[in-house]
Every structure is written in C-alpha cells, then in structure tokens.
PDB file of C-alpha atoms in Angstrom:
ATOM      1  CA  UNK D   1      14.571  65.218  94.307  1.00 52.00           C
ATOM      2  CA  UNK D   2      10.872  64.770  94.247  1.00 62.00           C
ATOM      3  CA  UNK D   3       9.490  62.518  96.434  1.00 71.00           C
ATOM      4  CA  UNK D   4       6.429  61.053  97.912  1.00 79.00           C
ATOM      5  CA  UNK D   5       7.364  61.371 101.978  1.00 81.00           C
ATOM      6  CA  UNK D   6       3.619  60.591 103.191  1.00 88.00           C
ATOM      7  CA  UNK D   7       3.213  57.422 101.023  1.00 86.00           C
ATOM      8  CA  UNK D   8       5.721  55.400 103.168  1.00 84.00           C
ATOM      9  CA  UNK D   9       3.933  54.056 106.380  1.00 84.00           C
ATOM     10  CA  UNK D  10       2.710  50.965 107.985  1.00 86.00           C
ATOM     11  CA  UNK D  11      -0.588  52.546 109.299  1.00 90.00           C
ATOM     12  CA  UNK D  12      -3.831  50.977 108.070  1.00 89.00           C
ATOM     13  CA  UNK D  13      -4.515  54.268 106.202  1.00 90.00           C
ATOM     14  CA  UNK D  14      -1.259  53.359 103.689  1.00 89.00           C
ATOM     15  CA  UNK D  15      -2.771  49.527 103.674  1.00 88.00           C
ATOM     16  CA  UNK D  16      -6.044  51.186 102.495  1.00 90.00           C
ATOM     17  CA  UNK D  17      -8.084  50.695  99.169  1.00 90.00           C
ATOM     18  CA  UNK D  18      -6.410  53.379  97.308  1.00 90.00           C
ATOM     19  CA  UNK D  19     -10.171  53.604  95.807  1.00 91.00           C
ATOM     20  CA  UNK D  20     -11.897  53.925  99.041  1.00 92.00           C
ATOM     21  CA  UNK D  21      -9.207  57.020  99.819  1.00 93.00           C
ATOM     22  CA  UNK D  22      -9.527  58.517  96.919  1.00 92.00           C
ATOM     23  CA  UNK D  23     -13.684  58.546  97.018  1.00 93.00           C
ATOM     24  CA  UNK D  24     -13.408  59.832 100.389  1.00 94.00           C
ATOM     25  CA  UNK D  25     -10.656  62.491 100.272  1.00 94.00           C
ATOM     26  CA  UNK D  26     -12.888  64.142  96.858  1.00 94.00           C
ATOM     27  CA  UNK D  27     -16.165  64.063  98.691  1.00 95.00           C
ATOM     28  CA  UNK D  28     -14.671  65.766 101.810  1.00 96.00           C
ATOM     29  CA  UNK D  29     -13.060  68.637  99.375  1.00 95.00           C
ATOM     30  CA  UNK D  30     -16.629  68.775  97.669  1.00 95.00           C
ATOM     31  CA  UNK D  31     -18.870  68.646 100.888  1.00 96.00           C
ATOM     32  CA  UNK D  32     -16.806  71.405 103.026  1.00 96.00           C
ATOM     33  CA  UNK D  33     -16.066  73.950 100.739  1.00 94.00           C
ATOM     34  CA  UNK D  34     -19.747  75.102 100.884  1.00 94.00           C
ATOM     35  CA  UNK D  35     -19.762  75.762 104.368  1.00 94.00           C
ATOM     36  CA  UNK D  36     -20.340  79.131 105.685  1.00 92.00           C
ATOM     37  CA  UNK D  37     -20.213  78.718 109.206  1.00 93.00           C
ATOM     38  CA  UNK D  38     -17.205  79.289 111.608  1.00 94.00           C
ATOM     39  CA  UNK D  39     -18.110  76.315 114.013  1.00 94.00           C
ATOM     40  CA  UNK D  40     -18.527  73.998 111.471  1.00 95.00           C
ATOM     41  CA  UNK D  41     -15.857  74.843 109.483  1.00 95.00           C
ATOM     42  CA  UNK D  42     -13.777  74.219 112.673  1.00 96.00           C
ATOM     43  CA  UNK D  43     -15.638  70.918 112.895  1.00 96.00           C
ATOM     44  CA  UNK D  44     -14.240  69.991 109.529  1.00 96.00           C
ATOM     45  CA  UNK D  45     -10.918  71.004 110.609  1.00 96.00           C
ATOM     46  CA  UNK D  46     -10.933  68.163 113.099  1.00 96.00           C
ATOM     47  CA  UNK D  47     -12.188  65.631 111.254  1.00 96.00           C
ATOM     48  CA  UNK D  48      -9.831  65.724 108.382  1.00 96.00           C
ATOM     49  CA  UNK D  49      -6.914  65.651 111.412  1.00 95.00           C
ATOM     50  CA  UNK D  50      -8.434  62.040 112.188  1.00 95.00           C
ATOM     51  CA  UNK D  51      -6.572  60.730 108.908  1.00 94.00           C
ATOM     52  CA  UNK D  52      -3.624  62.472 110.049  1.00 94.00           C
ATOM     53  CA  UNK D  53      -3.189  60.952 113.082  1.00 93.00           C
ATOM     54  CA  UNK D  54      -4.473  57.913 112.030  1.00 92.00           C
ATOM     55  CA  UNK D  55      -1.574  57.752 109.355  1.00 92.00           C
ATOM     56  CA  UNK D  56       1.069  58.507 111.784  1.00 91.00           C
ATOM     57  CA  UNK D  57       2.035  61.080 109.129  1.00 90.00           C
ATOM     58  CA  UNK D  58       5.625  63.111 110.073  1.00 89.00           C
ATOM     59  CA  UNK D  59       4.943  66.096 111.774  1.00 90.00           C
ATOM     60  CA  UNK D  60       7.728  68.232 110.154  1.00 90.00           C
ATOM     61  CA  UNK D  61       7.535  67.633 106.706  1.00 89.00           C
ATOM     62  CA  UNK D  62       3.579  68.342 107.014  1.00 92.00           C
ATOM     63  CA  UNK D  63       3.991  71.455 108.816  1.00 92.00           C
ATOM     64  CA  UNK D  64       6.108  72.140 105.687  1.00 91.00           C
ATOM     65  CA  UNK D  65       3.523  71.517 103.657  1.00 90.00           C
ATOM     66  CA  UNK D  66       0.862  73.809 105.538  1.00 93.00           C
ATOM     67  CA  UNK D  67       3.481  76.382 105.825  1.00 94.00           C
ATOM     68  CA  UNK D  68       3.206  76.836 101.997  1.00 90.00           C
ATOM     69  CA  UNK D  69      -0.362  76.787 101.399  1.00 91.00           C
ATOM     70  CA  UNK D  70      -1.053  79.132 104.449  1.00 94.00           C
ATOM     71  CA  UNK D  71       1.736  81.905 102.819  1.00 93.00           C
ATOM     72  CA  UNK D  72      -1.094  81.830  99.703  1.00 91.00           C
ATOM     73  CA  UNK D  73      -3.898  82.244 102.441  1.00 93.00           C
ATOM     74  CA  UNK D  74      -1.919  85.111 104.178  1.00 93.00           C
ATOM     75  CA  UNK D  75      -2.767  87.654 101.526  1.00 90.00           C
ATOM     76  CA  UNK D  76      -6.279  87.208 102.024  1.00 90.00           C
ATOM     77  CA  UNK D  77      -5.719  88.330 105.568  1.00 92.00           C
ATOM     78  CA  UNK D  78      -3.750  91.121 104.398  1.00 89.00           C
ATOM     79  CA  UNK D  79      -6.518  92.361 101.489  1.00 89.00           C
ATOM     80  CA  UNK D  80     -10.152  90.726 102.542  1.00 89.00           C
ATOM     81  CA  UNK D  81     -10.279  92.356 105.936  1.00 90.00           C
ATOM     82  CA  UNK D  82     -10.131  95.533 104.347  1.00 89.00           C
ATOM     83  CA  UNK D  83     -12.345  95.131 101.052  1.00 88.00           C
ATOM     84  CA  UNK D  84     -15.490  93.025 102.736  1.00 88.00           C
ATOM     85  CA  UNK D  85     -18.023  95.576 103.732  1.00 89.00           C
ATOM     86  CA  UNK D  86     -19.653  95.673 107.305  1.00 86.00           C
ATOM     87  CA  UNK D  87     -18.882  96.932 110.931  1.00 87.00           C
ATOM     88  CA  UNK D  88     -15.505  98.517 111.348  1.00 87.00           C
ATOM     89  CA  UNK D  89     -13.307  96.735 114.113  1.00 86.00           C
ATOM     90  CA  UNK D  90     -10.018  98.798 113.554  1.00 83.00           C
ATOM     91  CA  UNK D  91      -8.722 101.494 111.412  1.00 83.00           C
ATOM     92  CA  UNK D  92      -5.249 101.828 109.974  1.00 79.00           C
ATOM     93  CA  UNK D  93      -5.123 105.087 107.886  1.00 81.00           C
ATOM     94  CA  UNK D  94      -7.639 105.158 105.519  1.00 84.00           C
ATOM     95  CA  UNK D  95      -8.124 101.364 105.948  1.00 83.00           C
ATOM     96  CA  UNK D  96     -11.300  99.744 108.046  1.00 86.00           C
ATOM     97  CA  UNK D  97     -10.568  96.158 108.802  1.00 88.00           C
ATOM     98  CA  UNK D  98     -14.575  95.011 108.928  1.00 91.00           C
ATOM     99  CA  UNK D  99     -15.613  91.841 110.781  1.00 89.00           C
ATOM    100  CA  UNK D 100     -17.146  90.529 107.827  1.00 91.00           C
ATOM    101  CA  UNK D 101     -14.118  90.834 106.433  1.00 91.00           C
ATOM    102  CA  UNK D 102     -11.796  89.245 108.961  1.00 92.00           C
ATOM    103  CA  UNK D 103     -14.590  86.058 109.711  1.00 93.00           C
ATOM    104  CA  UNK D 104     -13.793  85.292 105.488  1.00 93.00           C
ATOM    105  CA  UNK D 105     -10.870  85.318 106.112  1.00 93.00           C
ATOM    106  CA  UNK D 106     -10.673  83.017 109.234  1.00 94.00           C
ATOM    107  CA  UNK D 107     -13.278  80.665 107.380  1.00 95.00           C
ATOM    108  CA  UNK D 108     -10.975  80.546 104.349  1.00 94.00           C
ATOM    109  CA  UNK D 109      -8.354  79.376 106.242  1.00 95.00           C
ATOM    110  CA  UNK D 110     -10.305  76.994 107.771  1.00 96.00           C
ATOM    111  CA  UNK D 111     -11.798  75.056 105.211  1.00 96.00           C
ATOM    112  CA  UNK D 112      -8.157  75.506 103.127  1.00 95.00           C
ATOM    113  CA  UNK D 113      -6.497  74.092 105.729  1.00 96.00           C
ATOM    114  CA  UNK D 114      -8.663  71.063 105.986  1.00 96.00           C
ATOM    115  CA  UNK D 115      -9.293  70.168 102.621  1.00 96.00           C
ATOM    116  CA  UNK D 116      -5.563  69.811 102.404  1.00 95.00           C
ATOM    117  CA  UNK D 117      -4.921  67.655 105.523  1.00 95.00           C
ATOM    118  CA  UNK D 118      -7.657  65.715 104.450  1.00 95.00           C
ATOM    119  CA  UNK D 119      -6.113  65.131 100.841  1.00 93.00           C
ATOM    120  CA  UNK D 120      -2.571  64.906 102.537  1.00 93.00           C
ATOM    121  CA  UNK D 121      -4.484  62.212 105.409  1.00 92.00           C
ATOM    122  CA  UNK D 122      -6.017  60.568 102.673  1.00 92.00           C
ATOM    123  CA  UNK D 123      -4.585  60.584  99.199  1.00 89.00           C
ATOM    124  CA  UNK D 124      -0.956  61.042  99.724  1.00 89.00           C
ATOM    125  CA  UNK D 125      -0.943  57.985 102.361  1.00 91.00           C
ATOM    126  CA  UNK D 126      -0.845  56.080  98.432  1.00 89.00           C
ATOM    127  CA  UNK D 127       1.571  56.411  95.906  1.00 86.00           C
ATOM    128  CA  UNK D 128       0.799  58.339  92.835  1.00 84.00           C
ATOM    129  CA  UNK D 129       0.829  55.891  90.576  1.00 82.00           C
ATOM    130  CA  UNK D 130      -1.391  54.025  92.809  1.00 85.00           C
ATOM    131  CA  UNK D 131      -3.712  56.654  93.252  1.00 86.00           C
ATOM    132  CA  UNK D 132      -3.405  57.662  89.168  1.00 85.00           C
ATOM    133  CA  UNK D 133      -4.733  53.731  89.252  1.00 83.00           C
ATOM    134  CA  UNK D 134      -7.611  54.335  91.507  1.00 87.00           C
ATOM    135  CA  UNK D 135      -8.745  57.029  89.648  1.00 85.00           C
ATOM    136  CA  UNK D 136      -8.673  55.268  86.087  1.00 83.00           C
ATOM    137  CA  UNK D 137     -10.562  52.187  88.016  1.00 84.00           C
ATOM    138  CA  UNK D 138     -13.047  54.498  89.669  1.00 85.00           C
ATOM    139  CA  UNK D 139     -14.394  55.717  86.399  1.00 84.00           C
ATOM    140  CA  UNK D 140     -12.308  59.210  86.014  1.00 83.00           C
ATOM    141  CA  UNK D 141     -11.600  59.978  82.673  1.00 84.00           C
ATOM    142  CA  UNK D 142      -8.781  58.154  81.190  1.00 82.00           C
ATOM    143  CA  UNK D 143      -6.966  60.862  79.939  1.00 83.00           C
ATOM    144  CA  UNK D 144      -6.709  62.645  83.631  1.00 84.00           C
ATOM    145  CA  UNK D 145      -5.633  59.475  84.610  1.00 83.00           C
ATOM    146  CA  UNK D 146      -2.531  59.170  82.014  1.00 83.00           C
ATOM    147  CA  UNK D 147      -1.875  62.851  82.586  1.00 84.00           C
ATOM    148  CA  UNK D 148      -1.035  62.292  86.324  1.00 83.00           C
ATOM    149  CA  UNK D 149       1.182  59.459  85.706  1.00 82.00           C
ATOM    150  CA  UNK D 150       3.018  60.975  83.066  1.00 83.00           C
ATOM    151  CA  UNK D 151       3.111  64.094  84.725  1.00 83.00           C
ATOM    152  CA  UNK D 152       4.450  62.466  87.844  1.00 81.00           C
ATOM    153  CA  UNK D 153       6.961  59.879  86.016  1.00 79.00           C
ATOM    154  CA  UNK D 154       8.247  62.908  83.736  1.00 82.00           C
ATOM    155  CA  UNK D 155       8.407  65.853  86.532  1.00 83.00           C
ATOM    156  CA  UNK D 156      11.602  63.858  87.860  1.00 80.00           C
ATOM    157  CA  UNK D 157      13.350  63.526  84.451  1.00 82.00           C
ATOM    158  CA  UNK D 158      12.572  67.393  83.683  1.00 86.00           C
ATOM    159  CA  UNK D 159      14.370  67.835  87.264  1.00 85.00           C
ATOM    160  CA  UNK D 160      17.318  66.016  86.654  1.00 85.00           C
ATOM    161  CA  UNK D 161      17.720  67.529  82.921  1.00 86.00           C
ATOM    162  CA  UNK D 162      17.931  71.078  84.824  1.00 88.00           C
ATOM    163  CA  UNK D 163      20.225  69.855  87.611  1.00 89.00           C
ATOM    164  CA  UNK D 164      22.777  68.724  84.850  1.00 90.00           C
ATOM    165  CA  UNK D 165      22.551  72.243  82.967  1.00 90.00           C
ATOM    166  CA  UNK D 166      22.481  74.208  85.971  1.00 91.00           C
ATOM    167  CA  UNK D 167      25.726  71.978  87.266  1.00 92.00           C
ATOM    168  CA  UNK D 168      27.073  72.669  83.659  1.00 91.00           C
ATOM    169  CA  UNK D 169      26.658  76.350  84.317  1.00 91.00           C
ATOM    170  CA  UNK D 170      28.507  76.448  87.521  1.00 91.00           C
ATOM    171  CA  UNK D 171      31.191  74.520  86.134  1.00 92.00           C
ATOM    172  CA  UNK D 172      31.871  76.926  83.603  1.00 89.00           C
ATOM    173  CA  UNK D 173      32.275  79.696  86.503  1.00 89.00           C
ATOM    174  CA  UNK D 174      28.341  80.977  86.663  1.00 88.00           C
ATOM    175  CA  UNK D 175      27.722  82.248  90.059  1.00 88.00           C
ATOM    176  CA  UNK D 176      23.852  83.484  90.559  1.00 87.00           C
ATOM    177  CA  UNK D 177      23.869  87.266  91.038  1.00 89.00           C
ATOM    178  CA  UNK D 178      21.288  89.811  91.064  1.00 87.00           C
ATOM    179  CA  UNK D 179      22.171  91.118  87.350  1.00 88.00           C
ATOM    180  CA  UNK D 180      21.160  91.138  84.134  1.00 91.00           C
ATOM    181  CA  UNK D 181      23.840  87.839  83.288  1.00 89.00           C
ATOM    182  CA  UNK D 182      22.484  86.142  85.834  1.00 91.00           C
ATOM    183  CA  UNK D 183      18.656  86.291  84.749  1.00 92.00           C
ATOM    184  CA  UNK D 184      19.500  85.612  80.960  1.00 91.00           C
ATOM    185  CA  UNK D 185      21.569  82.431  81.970  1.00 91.00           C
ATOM    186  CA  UNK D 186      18.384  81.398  84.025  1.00 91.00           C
ATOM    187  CA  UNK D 187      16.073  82.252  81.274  1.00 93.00           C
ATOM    188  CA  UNK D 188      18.572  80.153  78.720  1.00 91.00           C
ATOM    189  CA  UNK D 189      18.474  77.197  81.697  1.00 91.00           C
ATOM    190  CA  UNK D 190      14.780  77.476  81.392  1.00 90.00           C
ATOM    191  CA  UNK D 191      14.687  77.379  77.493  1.00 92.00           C
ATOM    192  CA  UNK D 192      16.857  74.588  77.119  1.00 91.00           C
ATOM    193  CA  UNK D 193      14.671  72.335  79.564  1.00 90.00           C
ATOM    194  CA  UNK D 194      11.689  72.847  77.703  1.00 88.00           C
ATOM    195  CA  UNK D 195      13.365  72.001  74.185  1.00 90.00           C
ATOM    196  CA  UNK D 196      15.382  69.032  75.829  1.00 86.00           C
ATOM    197  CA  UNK D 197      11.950  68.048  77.605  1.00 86.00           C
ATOM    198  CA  UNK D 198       9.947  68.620  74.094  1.00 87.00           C
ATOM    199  CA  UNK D 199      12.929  66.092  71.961  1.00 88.00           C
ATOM    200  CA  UNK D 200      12.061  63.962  75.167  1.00 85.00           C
ATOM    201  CA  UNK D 201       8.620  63.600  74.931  1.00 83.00           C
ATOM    202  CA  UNK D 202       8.600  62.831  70.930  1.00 88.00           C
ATOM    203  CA  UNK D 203      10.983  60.086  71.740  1.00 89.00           C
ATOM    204  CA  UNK D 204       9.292  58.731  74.558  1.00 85.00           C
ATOM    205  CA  UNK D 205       5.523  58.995  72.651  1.00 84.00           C
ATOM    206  CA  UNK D 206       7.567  56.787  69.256  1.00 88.00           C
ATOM    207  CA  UNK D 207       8.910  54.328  71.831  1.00 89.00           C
ATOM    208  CA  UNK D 208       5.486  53.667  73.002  1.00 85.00           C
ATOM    209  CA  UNK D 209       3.964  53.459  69.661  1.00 85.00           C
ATOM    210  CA  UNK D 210       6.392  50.534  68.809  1.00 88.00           C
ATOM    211  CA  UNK D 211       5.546  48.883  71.537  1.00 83.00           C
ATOM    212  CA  UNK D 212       1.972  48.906  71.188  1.00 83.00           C
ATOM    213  CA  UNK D 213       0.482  51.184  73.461  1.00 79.00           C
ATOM    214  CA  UNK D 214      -3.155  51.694  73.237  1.00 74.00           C
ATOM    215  CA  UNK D 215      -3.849  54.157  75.666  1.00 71.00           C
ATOM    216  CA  UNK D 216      -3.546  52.266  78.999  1.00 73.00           C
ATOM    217  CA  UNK D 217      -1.288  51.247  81.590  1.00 72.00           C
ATOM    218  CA  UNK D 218      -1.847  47.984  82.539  1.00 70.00           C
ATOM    219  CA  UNK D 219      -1.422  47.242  86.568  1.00 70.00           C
ATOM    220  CA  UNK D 220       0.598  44.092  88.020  1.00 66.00           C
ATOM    221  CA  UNK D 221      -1.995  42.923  90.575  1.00 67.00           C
ATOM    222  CA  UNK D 222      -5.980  43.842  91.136  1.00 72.00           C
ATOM    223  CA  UNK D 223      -6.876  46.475  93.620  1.00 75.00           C
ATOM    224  CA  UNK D 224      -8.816  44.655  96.599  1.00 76.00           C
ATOM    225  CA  UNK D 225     -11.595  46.307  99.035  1.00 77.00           C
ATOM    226  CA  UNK D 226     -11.288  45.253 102.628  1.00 82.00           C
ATOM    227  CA  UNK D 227     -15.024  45.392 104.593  1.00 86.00           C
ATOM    228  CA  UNK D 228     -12.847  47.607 107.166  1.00 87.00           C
ATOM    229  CA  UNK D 229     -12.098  50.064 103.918  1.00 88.00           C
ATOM    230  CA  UNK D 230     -15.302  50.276 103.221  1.00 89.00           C
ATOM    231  CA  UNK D 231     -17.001  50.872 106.564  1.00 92.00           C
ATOM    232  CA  UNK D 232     -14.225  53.775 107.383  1.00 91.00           C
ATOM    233  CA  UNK D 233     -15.078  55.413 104.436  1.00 92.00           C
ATOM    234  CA  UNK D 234     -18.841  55.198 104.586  1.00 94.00           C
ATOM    235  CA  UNK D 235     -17.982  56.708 107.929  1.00 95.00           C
ATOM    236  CA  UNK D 236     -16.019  59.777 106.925  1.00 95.00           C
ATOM    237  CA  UNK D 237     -18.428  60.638 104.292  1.00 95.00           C
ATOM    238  CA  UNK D 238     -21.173  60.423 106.514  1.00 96.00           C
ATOM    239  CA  UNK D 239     -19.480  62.863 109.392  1.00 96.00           C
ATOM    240  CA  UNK D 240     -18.838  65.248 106.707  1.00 96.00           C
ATOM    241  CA  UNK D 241     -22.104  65.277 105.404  1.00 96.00           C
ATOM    242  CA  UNK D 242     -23.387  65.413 109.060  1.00 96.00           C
ATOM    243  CA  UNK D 243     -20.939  69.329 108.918  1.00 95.00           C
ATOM    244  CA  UNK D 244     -22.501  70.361 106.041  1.00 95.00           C
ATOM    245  CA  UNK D 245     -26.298  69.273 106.982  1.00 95.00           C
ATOM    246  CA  UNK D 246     -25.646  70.982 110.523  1.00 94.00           C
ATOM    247  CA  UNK D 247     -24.418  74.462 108.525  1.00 93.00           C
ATOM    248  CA  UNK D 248     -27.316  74.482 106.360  1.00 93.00           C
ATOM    249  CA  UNK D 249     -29.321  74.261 109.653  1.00 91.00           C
ATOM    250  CA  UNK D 250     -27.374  76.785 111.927  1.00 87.00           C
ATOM    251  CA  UNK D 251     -27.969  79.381 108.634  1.00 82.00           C
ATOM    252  CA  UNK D 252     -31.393  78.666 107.781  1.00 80.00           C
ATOM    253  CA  UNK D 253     -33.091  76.974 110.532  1.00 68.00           C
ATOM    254  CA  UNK D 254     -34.649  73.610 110.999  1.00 53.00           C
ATOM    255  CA  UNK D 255     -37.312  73.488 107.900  1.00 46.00           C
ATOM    256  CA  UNK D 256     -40.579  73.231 108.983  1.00 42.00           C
TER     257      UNK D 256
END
C-alpha cells in the first residue's frame, strides 16, 4: 500500500507550518540547482541533512528512497564521463573518461541528492493533503493544488482496483512467466485499470457535482505560523542563499 512513512513524527519539523516547509523546501530546490561548484554543492549537501536529522526521519526507509533516485543518477556516471570533452583521466577501449566529465557527474549527484533530502527533510515531514493545503493557501494555482490531492486520494483506489484483478488472475491459475501469455494478461490487467479507473472518475466527478462542489476543498481548522517557524525558515533560506552567493564568487571573483 502507499503510504506516507516520513509524515509520522513528533519532531518540531512534523509540528511545523506546513507553509513555512513548503516555502523553504522550493527555494532550496530553486537556489542550488544553479550551482556549479564542487565545494558548494557539498555545502548544500549538508545543509539539507540538517532537516533530516532534525526530523528524526528513519534511516532505512530513506536510504530506500536515495537508493532509487541515485540508480537514475548512475547512468550519468556510466555516459557523461565519456561524452564531456576535456583532459583524459583513463581510457577503456575507444572510451576517454575526461575530468570534466566525471566532476558533472559528481556535481549532479550532489545537488540531486540534496534537493531530495531537503524535499524529503522538509515536505514529506507533512502529510499530502496538508501540504496540497499549503500550497493552495500559499498562492499556487488552484488547479495544481486539486491535482495533488486527487492524485494522491485516487493513486490508492487505482492500487487496490489492480490488486483485486491481479488476485483474480491468480485465482484462475495465472502464474507470471516470461512468455507471450504472461505479457498479454499484464497488458489486459493494465487495460482494465484504466477503464475501471476512467467509470471511476465519471462517478466520482457526478457525485461531487450533486453535492455542490465549486472547485475547493474546504479545510477543518486554519493553518497557524509559530515565530519559531518563521525564524527557522528565514534561516534556511538565508544559508542557502549564502551557497549560492559564495559559488557565484568562487567562479567569478569578488566584483569590484
């Protein structure tokens, strides 16, 4: 089942303004990925582990999560060494791993890496339907906001509508295989969720016609901005800014 394993805490990060986490987690996605520099890229790296830690997040299931973004980076370590011009470090065959080539690669990891612990440190420590809240109240448009909720609320029905046919399937003696059988009753499994998901969502969109809906979800209680939220966040922001100020200087020098 889908669930939300870095929302539940009793850190202050969880107790948070989902507003003030939100704010902070897109202006540290916004403010490192221009940087061009390894040691400040490695500077960002640190900070967004401060969240981390500060949420008390567990270690295995966010090692899990890393584990899948890096196995996207890895084939940029396997290609970009090898297609970046510049001075050759090692050879394989016809191949010339460049060190260009290999210091994109290492910053790419970098910055990937952070921008995700930072979003993991910041935004996940909230639920997503809080943080589909926090957007709507922080002036995102309205529609991105109803697209995450619904996209959220509906992902688990869609999930459970393919466990039943796939449990269907096995009770009628289908055993995956690496045939031909096997990848039509998969491809039928996958046409019949979309169809059942498509009846679904006409259903669900007349149900909230009748009962009024006008385009907005209403909340049960009024999001609330601790001072402490506030100064935390100014404080973030401000370090990260501080990274990408210092990498401007480091590549162009202190302007005169």
């Amino acid at each position: 089942m889908l669930d939300e394993p870095f929302s539940e805490g009793t850190s202050y990060l969880h107790r948070a303004d989902p507003r003030a986490k939100v704010v902070s987690a897109f202006a540290f996605a916004m403010l490192v990925a221009p940087v061009r520099s390894l040691p400040m890229a490695l500077c960002a790296f640190a900070l967004a582990l401060v969240p981390v830690v500060a949420a008390q997040l567990p270690l295995p299931r966010l090692v899990r999560r890393l584990v899948v973004i890096n196995l996207f980076i890895l084939f940029l370590w396997l290609f970009l060494p090898f297609a970046t011009p510049g001075e050759t470090v090692w050879s394989l065959g016809p191949l010339h791993a460049t060190a260009e080539g290999l210091r994109e690669a290492a910053l790419v990891t970098l910055k990937s890496n952070a921008i995700v612990l930072a979003l993991i440190g910041l935004a996940a420590t909230s639920g997503i339907t809080e943080t589909g809240h926090a957007l709507a109240a922080i002036g995102a448009p309205r529609k991105l906001s109803l697209l995450l909720l619904f996209t959220w609320r509906y992902l688990h029905v869609i999930e459970q509508e393919y466990r039943r046919l796939l449990t269907a399937a096995r009770v009628r003696g289908f055993v995956a295989r690496t045939d031909m059988r096997t990848y039509a009753t998969y491809a039928n499994l996958a046409g019949m969720v979309l169809v059942r998901s498509w009846d679904r969502a006409q259903r669900v969109q007349q149900a909230m016609r009748l009962r009024g809906f006008a385009g907005t979800f209403h909340r049960l209680y009024d999001f609330s901005t601790a001072p402490g939220d506030r100064i935390w966040a100014c404080a973030f922001i401000a370090f990260t800014i501080a990274v990408l100020v210092t990498d401007i200087i480091l590549r162009h020098g202190t302007p005169a």
